[in-house]
């Protein structure tokens, strides 16, 4: 599919008349038509500046001889959607974004695309669409927010959520909470830590689908406008060389992305999105591969929430390419993969230098010898579960505790707020998976409340839902099979002992095997009355271990 299908020949005269109705000259119609997928809106802080990014992309396309034409994509702000029914509509938008972008791109005969996303599900949704449509495509995000500052220390959205927990525990005043509210998120852009949005924008660089700096140049820097112009020019070069997304997003490129993920300590949500993107590229990527890569990939960065450095610090230290160059010192990347620059990964990163070993640890002095994410399996999660290992205290890497079981996030949050969670507990939140939620809600409020109350080194949380990229602590999500699909998380009872061993990649419900089998035999999952899009989504979605793809 290309412009030829809509503007060439006598039979396409009606189509050309509609291009004239758009005000496009014959000269514009004769040039390659480049779709600019704009995720601009006025409700997501990470998207409020995308109109300026889109304008810059249009200039870049035009300078390089193309005709830019803008069409929209939706996006949900996970922070605003957090903690209520709205979060059921976050993950599900990933597929709406992919589907609608595919429809728009193919219906109108574009020759190439520039994707302009920024936050959470918007980035993987557009990567999925790029793989499906498979015409020359470049990504340029809106960029990360600058960190806030309180009492001389940098802060971010995770600090804000934890401040709520600290206030509930009587550790800070209402005035201090209000100061956090006003200062934690000081600019437009994706929230300033290594949360899901920034993880996916960084991994877009590692995949080869975004230019250098796509993941790290702050939203408010003029370099971001320059980058957008270069993205517009780059798609025209890709078109001339016929470089397409599935030429770039090969199995080797996806392994590179997963390796960089481990080094950066990205959000656990990457373990949903990378398999889904791989699926669209006809590449098999399962959770078992994650542990294989983690075993040989050192964790080099502790950005918030794992540490006290932020995206602006990573950018100043050399960005994603500097991290990749460190990894390449031990041959951990496939450097022959082609990228949107028309060059290979090896050529792209050759001159990148680590400018701050405190932000990007050298390869011979990592935070840990293993990667930032771990996949745990056992009788409680036979198909897998995911934890952000780099954000877990050493004291919680091996842990046993008594289960306190809740059938929704709201029930768990009420118990936490009421002071019913104590040191030694394992909070189990179920019926929040892709099918059971439905929508696999992120649960930043419960995790942040526990951290804010000072229980981060004595309480674990387990769910068949998700945890935010802003979550830290022993928080294990994506438990598969989920409760709604008959998974073992559905048979856990209050007081059961749960054993977690992150170094050994295990998670076990410590009940007698006969008792376990009897409970499973008699287990009947709860059903929810659903309507609208969520009803259709629940009927089609796979488990978290497969990336929550739609079957």
XYZ file of C-alpha atoms in Angstrom:
551
model
C 0.000 0.000 0.000
C 1.324 3.454 -0.908
C 0.409 6.811 -2.372
C 0.235 5.181 -5.806
C -3.048 3.544 -4.746
C -4.744 6.865 -4.116
C -3.255 9.533 -6.425
C -2.023 7.911 -9.644
C -4.069 7.316 -12.791
C -7.401 8.457 -14.205
C -9.333 6.053 -11.969
C -7.985 7.898 -8.927
C -9.246 11.313 -10.034
C -12.000 11.185 -7.336
C -9.319 10.522 -4.721
C -7.251 13.459 -5.991
C -10.295 15.709 -5.795
C -10.429 14.992 -2.069
C -6.748 15.820 -1.713
C -7.526 19.129 -3.407
C -10.309 19.549 -0.851
C -7.582 19.279 1.803
C -5.729 22.127 0.122
C -2.905 19.944 -1.174
C -1.263 21.182 -4.353
C -0.358 18.903 -7.235
C 3.272 19.280 -6.176
C 2.440 18.037 -2.678
C 0.441 15.140 -4.098
C 3.393 14.117 -6.270
C 5.707 13.746 -3.279
C 5.771 10.828 -0.797
C 2.881 11.082 1.654
C 4.178 10.748 5.220
C 1.664 10.176 7.995
C 2.543 11.928 11.246
C 0.809 10.020 14.038
C 0.204 12.659 16.684
C -0.608 11.584 20.227
C -1.141 15.189 21.304
C -3.850 15.867 23.862
C -4.495 18.241 26.747
C -5.034 15.684 29.550
C -1.684 13.812 29.599
C 1.283 15.925 30.848
C 3.599 13.875 28.654
C 1.564 14.788 25.584
C 0.782 18.470 26.041
C 3.944 19.458 24.134
C 3.489 17.044 21.243
C 1.951 19.704 19.009
C 5.381 21.364 18.912
C 7.093 18.028 18.238
C 4.651 17.320 15.407
C 5.273 20.754 13.851
C 9.012 20.074 13.931
C 8.553 16.632 12.357
C 6.467 18.195 9.577
C 9.284 20.654 8.851
C 11.802 17.825 8.713
C 9.670 15.801 6.308
C 9.070 18.811 4.073
C 12.767 19.780 4.073
C 13.606 16.269 2.887
C 11.041 16.329 0.073
C 7.960 14.702 1.572
C 4.394 15.791 2.235
C 3.541 15.481 5.940
C -0.082 14.762 6.920
C -1.129 14.507 10.568
C -3.622 12.084 12.087
C -4.248 11.288 15.778
C -3.695 8.497 18.279
C -5.202 8.339 21.775
C -3.307 8.094 25.055
C -4.227 7.611 28.722
C -2.304 9.180 31.604
C -1.624 6.266 33.939
C -1.014 8.609 36.863
C -4.418 10.247 36.532
C -6.085 6.873 35.861
C -4.393 5.268 38.882
C -6.386 3.836 41.772
C -9.877 3.786 40.268
C -11.899 2.253 37.424
C -10.023 4.379 34.919
C -6.953 2.150 35.225
C -8.925 -0.681 33.641
C -8.741 1.410 30.468
C -4.967 1.885 30.366
C -3.479 -1.361 29.027
C -6.500 -1.944 26.794
C -5.699 1.245 24.868
C -2.498 -0.341 23.584
C -4.555 -2.456 21.190
C -6.953 0.368 20.319
C -3.931 2.484 19.375
C -2.408 -0.290 17.260
C -5.704 -1.090 15.545
C -6.686 2.504 14.783
C -3.222 3.446 13.513
C -3.151 0.397 11.246
C -6.575 1.389 9.904
C -5.625 5.012 9.240
C -2.258 4.188 7.659
C -3.576 1.558 5.265
C -6.851 3.288 4.428
C -5.078 6.402 3.150
C -2.109 4.976 1.304
C 0.761 6.568 3.235
C 4.290 5.900 2.011
C 5.867 6.280 5.449
C 5.069 7.194 9.043
C 6.557 9.176 11.894
C 5.146 8.095 15.238
C 4.960 10.805 17.919
C 4.073 9.072 21.210
C 5.226 9.537 24.777
C 3.403 7.842 27.617
C 3.001 4.237 28.672
C 0.721 2.234 26.311
C 1.000 4.773 23.522
C 4.593 3.775 22.684
C 4.141 -0.024 22.485
C 0.788 0.409 20.716
C 2.456 2.416 17.965
C 5.400 -0.013 17.768
C 2.871 -2.808 17.259
C 1.180 -0.767 14.532
C 4.532 -0.063 12.862
C 5.241 -3.786 12.664
C 1.797 -4.516 11.197
C 1.797 -1.766 8.588
C 5.504 -2.290 7.803
C 6.193 0.860 5.829
C 9.233 3.073 6.609
C 8.657 4.435 10.113
C 10.600 6.518 12.652
C 9.704 7.230 16.278
C 10.252 10.493 18.130
C 8.766 10.853 21.600
C 7.809 13.967 23.535
C 10.602 13.406 26.050
C 10.792 13.052 29.840
C 9.780 15.563 32.495
C 12.447 17.286 34.554
C 12.651 16.081 38.149
C 11.052 18.148 40.880
C 13.006 19.463 43.866
C 11.989 19.379 47.530
C 14.340 20.128 50.421
C 17.260 20.146 47.991
C 16.510 16.639 46.680
C 15.142 15.637 43.300
C 11.666 14.102 43.286
C 9.225 12.500 40.883
C 5.727 11.036 40.705
C 6.718 8.005 42.801
C 7.865 10.405 45.533
C 4.406 11.973 45.381
C 2.569 8.675 45.829
C 4.887 7.669 48.679
C 4.296 11.032 50.341
C 0.603 10.122 50.544
C 1.565 6.955 52.447
C 3.906 8.914 54.686
C 1.136 11.399 55.486
C -1.253 8.531 56.288
C 1.330 7.130 58.695
C 1.756 10.513 60.372
C 5.332 10.919 59.131
C 4.828 14.205 57.270
C 2.444 17.138 57.694
C -0.388 18.166 55.415
C 1.670 21.233 54.471
C 4.585 19.052 53.376
C 2.215 16.821 51.386
C 0.920 19.925 49.597
C 4.493 20.959 48.815
C 5.029 17.571 47.162
C 1.791 18.033 45.253
C 2.975 21.354 43.835
C 6.611 20.453 43.120
C 6.902 16.736 42.305
C 5.975 17.094 38.622
C 7.294 20.515 37.536
C 7.198 20.393 33.711
C 5.487 18.715 30.801
C 6.881 15.347 29.702
C 6.730 11.717 30.720
C 7.275 11.344 34.487
C 10.938 11.774 35.321
C 11.957 8.309 36.593
C 12.580 5.040 34.751
C 8.868 4.307 34.666
C 6.994 2.626 31.814
C 6.898 5.597 29.416
C 10.606 6.339 29.679
C 11.438 2.630 29.657
C 9.632 2.141 26.356
C 11.063 5.309 24.796
C 14.577 4.184 25.761
C 13.916 0.690 24.423
C 12.745 2.246 21.143
C 16.307 3.516 20.779
C 17.690 0.088 21.663
C 15.362 -1.563 19.122
C 16.665 0.775 16.436
C 13.308 2.494 15.832
C 14.217 5.870 17.361
C 17.137 8.257 16.932
C 19.798 8.897 19.577
C 18.268 10.794 22.489
C 14.702 9.716 21.811
C 14.377 8.246 25.300
C 16.294 10.788 27.345
C 16.331 14.365 25.973
C 14.007 16.261 28.348
C 10.704 17.473 26.952
C 11.495 21.123 27.642
C 14.900 21.151 25.922
C 15.195 22.662 22.446
C 17.304 19.641 21.463
C 14.015 17.746 21.452
C 12.723 20.013 18.643
C 15.931 19.432 16.689
C 15.517 15.687 17.175
C 11.975 15.853 15.815
C 13.164 17.612 12.657
C 15.850 14.959 12.198
C 13.196 12.233 12.614
C 11.191 13.805 9.791
C 14.272 13.795 7.575
C 15.206 10.246 8.622
C 11.923 8.723 7.464
C 12.547 10.112 3.983
C 15.966 8.462 3.905
C 14.394 5.191 5.057
C 11.879 5.503 2.227
C 14.655 6.017 -0.317
C 16.494 2.965 1.028
C 13.309 0.931 1.581
C 14.119 0.170 5.232
C 11.009 -1.083 7.014
C 10.097 -1.795 10.655
C 10.300 -5.559 10.332
C 13.770 -5.182 8.795
C 14.735 -3.427 12.037
C 12.692 -5.222 14.727
C 14.247 -8.644 14.204
C 14.740 -11.268 16.898
C 18.292 -9.997 17.387
C 17.044 -6.408 17.834
C 14.440 -7.542 20.354
C 17.168 -9.386 22.275
C 19.181 -6.151 22.252
C 16.180 -4.300 23.687
C 15.730 -6.892 26.415
C 19.443 -6.669 27.251
C 19.302 -2.873 27.515
C 16.135 -3.276 29.590
C 18.085 -5.338 32.131
C 20.967 -2.856 32.235
C 18.715 0.178 32.668
C 16.407 -1.445 35.240
C 13.285 -0.683 33.228
C 9.660 -0.992 34.280
C 8.222 -4.496 34.667
C 5.663 -3.434 32.064
C 8.323 -3.948 29.420
C 7.743 -7.661 30.046
C 4.202 -7.148 28.715
C 5.080 -4.899 25.823
C 8.190 -6.502 24.323
C 6.441 -9.889 23.858
C 3.436 -8.108 22.283
C 5.683 -6.166 19.886
C 7.584 -9.358 19.075
C 4.290 -11.108 18.319
C 3.502 -8.458 15.683
C 6.966 -9.048 14.194
C 6.350 -12.830 14.068
C 9.079 -13.368 16.660
C 8.703 -15.646 19.691
C 9.669 -13.878 22.920
C 8.691 -15.594 26.159
C 9.454 -14.856 29.790
C 12.024 -17.664 30.072
C 14.294 -15.727 27.708
C 14.223 -12.809 30.144
C 15.963 -14.787 32.895
C 18.537 -16.124 30.435
C 19.443 -12.597 29.397
C 19.300 -11.317 32.986
C 21.856 -13.914 34.105
C 24.508 -12.483 31.787
C 23.519 -8.791 31.791
C 24.719 -6.549 34.628
C 22.426 -3.847 35.995
C 24.175 -0.530 35.356
C 21.569 2.080 36.308
C 19.475 2.820 39.395
C 17.175 5.535 38.172
C 14.095 6.476 40.204
C 12.295 4.652 41.711
C 15.281 2.317 42.262
C 17.647 5.162 43.081
C 18.089 8.924 43.243
C 18.992 9.647 39.628
C 16.521 10.720 36.947
C 16.105 10.818 33.191
C 17.838 14.196 32.900
C 20.858 12.640 34.645
C 20.889 9.693 32.253
C 20.742 12.110 29.323
C 23.687 14.131 30.649
C 25.650 10.921 31.256
C 25.435 9.940 27.596
C 21.968 8.409 27.333
C 20.925 5.009 26.055
C 23.787 4.768 23.563
C 26.334 5.178 26.383
C 24.663 2.299 28.251
C 24.752 0.219 25.068
C 28.430 0.988 24.584
C 29.163 -0.269 28.111
C 27.259 -3.479 27.341
C 29.128 -3.875 24.089
C 32.447 -3.960 25.964
C 31.459 -7.511 26.962
C 29.885 -8.376 23.611
C 26.354 -8.438 25.016
C 24.703 -6.790 21.990
C 24.204 -7.767 18.378
C 25.858 -4.779 16.709
C 24.953 -5.750 13.142
C 21.259 -4.884 13.458
C 20.092 -2.153 11.061
C 18.376 0.931 12.526
C 16.319 3.943 11.410
C 19.571 5.845 10.842
C 20.391 3.459 8.014
C 23.445 2.454 10.046
C 23.993 -0.532 12.285
C 23.789 -0.537 16.070
C 27.582 -0.807 16.200
C 28.042 2.244 13.986
C 25.476 4.245 15.995
C 27.033 3.658 19.417
C 30.708 3.697 18.428
C 31.403 7.251 19.600
C 29.116 7.253 22.651
C 30.939 7.725 25.955
C 29.838 7.202 29.538
C 30.191 10.703 30.967
C 29.129 9.908 34.530
C 30.009 6.548 36.122
C 27.785 7.429 39.091
C 24.697 7.435 36.826
C 25.790 4.713 34.380
C 27.989 2.231 36.216
C 30.913 0.934 34.152
C 30.456 -2.638 32.964
C 33.129 -3.871 35.402
C 31.478 -2.138 38.391
C 27.726 -2.784 38.075
C 25.052 -2.467 40.726
C 24.586 -6.203 40.288
C 25.921 -8.875 37.960
C 22.370 -9.738 36.909
C 19.704 -7.657 35.213
C 17.086 -5.337 36.638
C 14.097 -7.627 36.029
C 13.509 -11.192 37.192
C 10.860 -13.723 36.198
C 9.729 -15.988 39.040
C 8.014 -19.348 38.634
C 6.574 -21.931 40.989
C 3.282 -23.488 41.992
C 1.824 -20.003 42.558
C 2.836 -18.820 39.069
C 3.400 -21.830 36.846
C 3.651 -19.681 33.692
C 5.600 -16.887 35.351
C 5.503 -13.630 37.283
C 7.648 -10.500 37.098
C 9.520 -8.352 39.634
C 11.733 -5.281 39.210
C 14.692 -6.835 40.985
C 16.797 -3.676 40.855
C 14.202 -1.826 42.971
C 14.016 -4.522 45.699
C 15.921 -4.126 48.973
C 18.557 -6.799 49.574
C 16.618 -7.717 52.727
C 13.600 -8.730 50.613
C 15.294 -10.782 47.909
C 14.514 -13.905 49.933
C 11.319 -13.659 51.969
C 8.595 -15.765 53.571
C 5.404 -14.315 54.981
C 1.754 -14.877 55.757
C -0.762 -14.131 53.036
C -3.415 -11.477 53.409
C -5.728 -11.958 50.475
C -7.859 -9.399 48.628
C -10.046 -9.792 45.557
C -9.510 -6.235 44.291
C -7.134 -3.295 44.558
C -9.779 -1.312 46.456
C -10.049 -3.981 49.178
C -6.275 -4.065 49.587
C -5.966 -0.287 49.694
C -8.668 -0.023 52.368
C -6.823 -2.568 54.532
C -3.508 -0.737 54.080
C -5.101 2.605 54.963
C -6.696 1.050 58.046
C -3.324 -0.178 59.310
C -4.194 -3.861 58.875
C -0.965 -4.727 57.034
C 1.987 -5.528 59.269
C 5.607 -6.543 58.939
C 5.865 -10.145 57.736
C 2.722 -10.005 55.567
C 2.425 -10.905 51.906
C -0.381 -8.865 50.370
C -2.094 -10.886 47.633
C -4.285 -8.927 45.205
C -6.139 -11.070 42.679
C -8.827 -10.786 40.004
C -6.864 -7.841 38.594
C -5.308 -9.665 35.615
C -5.876 -8.961 31.906
C -9.071 -11.036 31.880
C -10.150 -10.757 35.505
C -9.723 -7.004 35.992
C -10.287 -6.723 33.181
C -7.439 -4.595 31.922
C -4.671 -5.602 34.342
C -4.602 -2.439 36.421
C -1.351 -0.925 37.635
C -1.381 -0.615 41.407
C 0.927 2.192 42.430
C -1.264 3.397 45.290
C -0.984 0.232 47.450
C 2.735 -0.194 46.827
C 3.506 3.466 47.474
C 1.398 3.490 50.646
C 3.363 0.543 52.017
C 6.689 2.195 51.159
C 5.529 5.488 52.643
C 4.539 3.712 55.863
C 8.041 2.301 56.214
C 7.063 -1.321 55.453
C 9.056 -1.649 52.232
C 11.618 -3.977 53.823
C 9.130 -6.209 55.628
C 6.057 -6.609 53.384
C 5.737 -8.167 49.908
C 2.923 -7.698 47.385
C 1.809 -10.241 44.807
C -0.802 -9.757 42.089
C -2.098 -11.111 38.806
C -2.397 -7.452 37.850
C 0.477 -5.056 37.260
C 2.621 -2.687 39.218
C 3.546 0.744 37.927
C 7.012 1.480 36.617
C 7.129 3.880 39.570
C 6.789 0.973 42.016
C 9.691 -0.156 44.172
C 9.984 -2.936 46.704
C 9.199 -6.668 46.668
C 6.225 -6.259 44.347
C 5.595 -9.260 42.108
C 3.099 -8.829 39.285
C 1.861 -10.544 36.134
C 1.166 -13.778 38.072
C 0.058 -16.226 35.385
C -2.300 -18.045 35.134
C -4.438 -15.338 36.706
C -7.244 -16.033 39.169
C -9.964 -15.445 36.568
C -8.413 -18.163 34.387
C -8.227 -20.688 37.220
C -4.702 -19.850 38.363
C -3.336 -20.903 41.745
C -3.376 -17.326 43.026
C -7.134 -17.862 43.258
C -6.797 -20.592 45.920
C -4.567 -18.696 48.372
C -6.118 -18.265 51.834
C -5.379 -15.778 54.613
C -2.520 -17.108 56.720
C -0.975 -19.304 54.017
C 2.813 -19.083 53.882
C 4.234 -17.722 50.622
C 7.931 -18.103 49.853
C 9.735 -15.707 47.504
C 13.302 -16.286 46.328
C 14.266 -13.720 43.707
C 17.889 -14.919 43.210
C 16.551 -18.427 42.567
C 13.614 -17.108 40.469
C 10.990 -18.962 42.519
C 7.635 -18.180 44.121
C 5.800 -20.881 46.073
C 2.599 -21.329 48.017
C 3.753 -23.429 50.967
C 0.859 -25.819 51.413
C 0.878 -29.601 51.316
C 0.713 -30.968 47.757
C -2.463 -32.924 48.517
C -4.086 -29.807 49.971
C -2.929 -27.747 46.977
C -4.397 -30.215 44.487
C -7.668 -30.444 46.416
C -8.042 -26.673 46.454
C -7.356 -26.461 42.721
C -9.872 -29.228 42.023
C -12.614 -27.368 43.903
C -11.728 -23.860 42.690
C -14.299 -21.969 40.638
C -13.152 -18.459 39.581
C -15.374 -15.483 40.320
C -17.164 -13.860 37.397
C -17.792 -10.161 36.797
C -20.630 -8.529 34.910
C -19.025 -6.611 32.044
C -20.160 -4.427 29.175
C -18.721 -2.411 26.308
C -15.093 -2.581 25.257
C -13.951 -4.247 28.483
C -16.312 -7.163 27.821
C -14.835 -7.706 24.358
C -11.294 -7.262 25.668
C -11.768 -9.816 28.473
C -13.095 -12.345 25.984
C -10.066 -12.033 23.690
C -7.043 -11.280 25.871
C -4.273 -13.756 26.654
C -2.409 -14.051 29.960
C 0.265 -11.646 31.154
C 3.047 -14.143 30.398
C 2.222 -13.862 26.687
C 2.143 -10.061 26.738
C -1.641 -9.739 27.189
C -2.077 -9.932 23.419
C -5.521 -10.265 21.862
C -6.230 -13.672 20.375
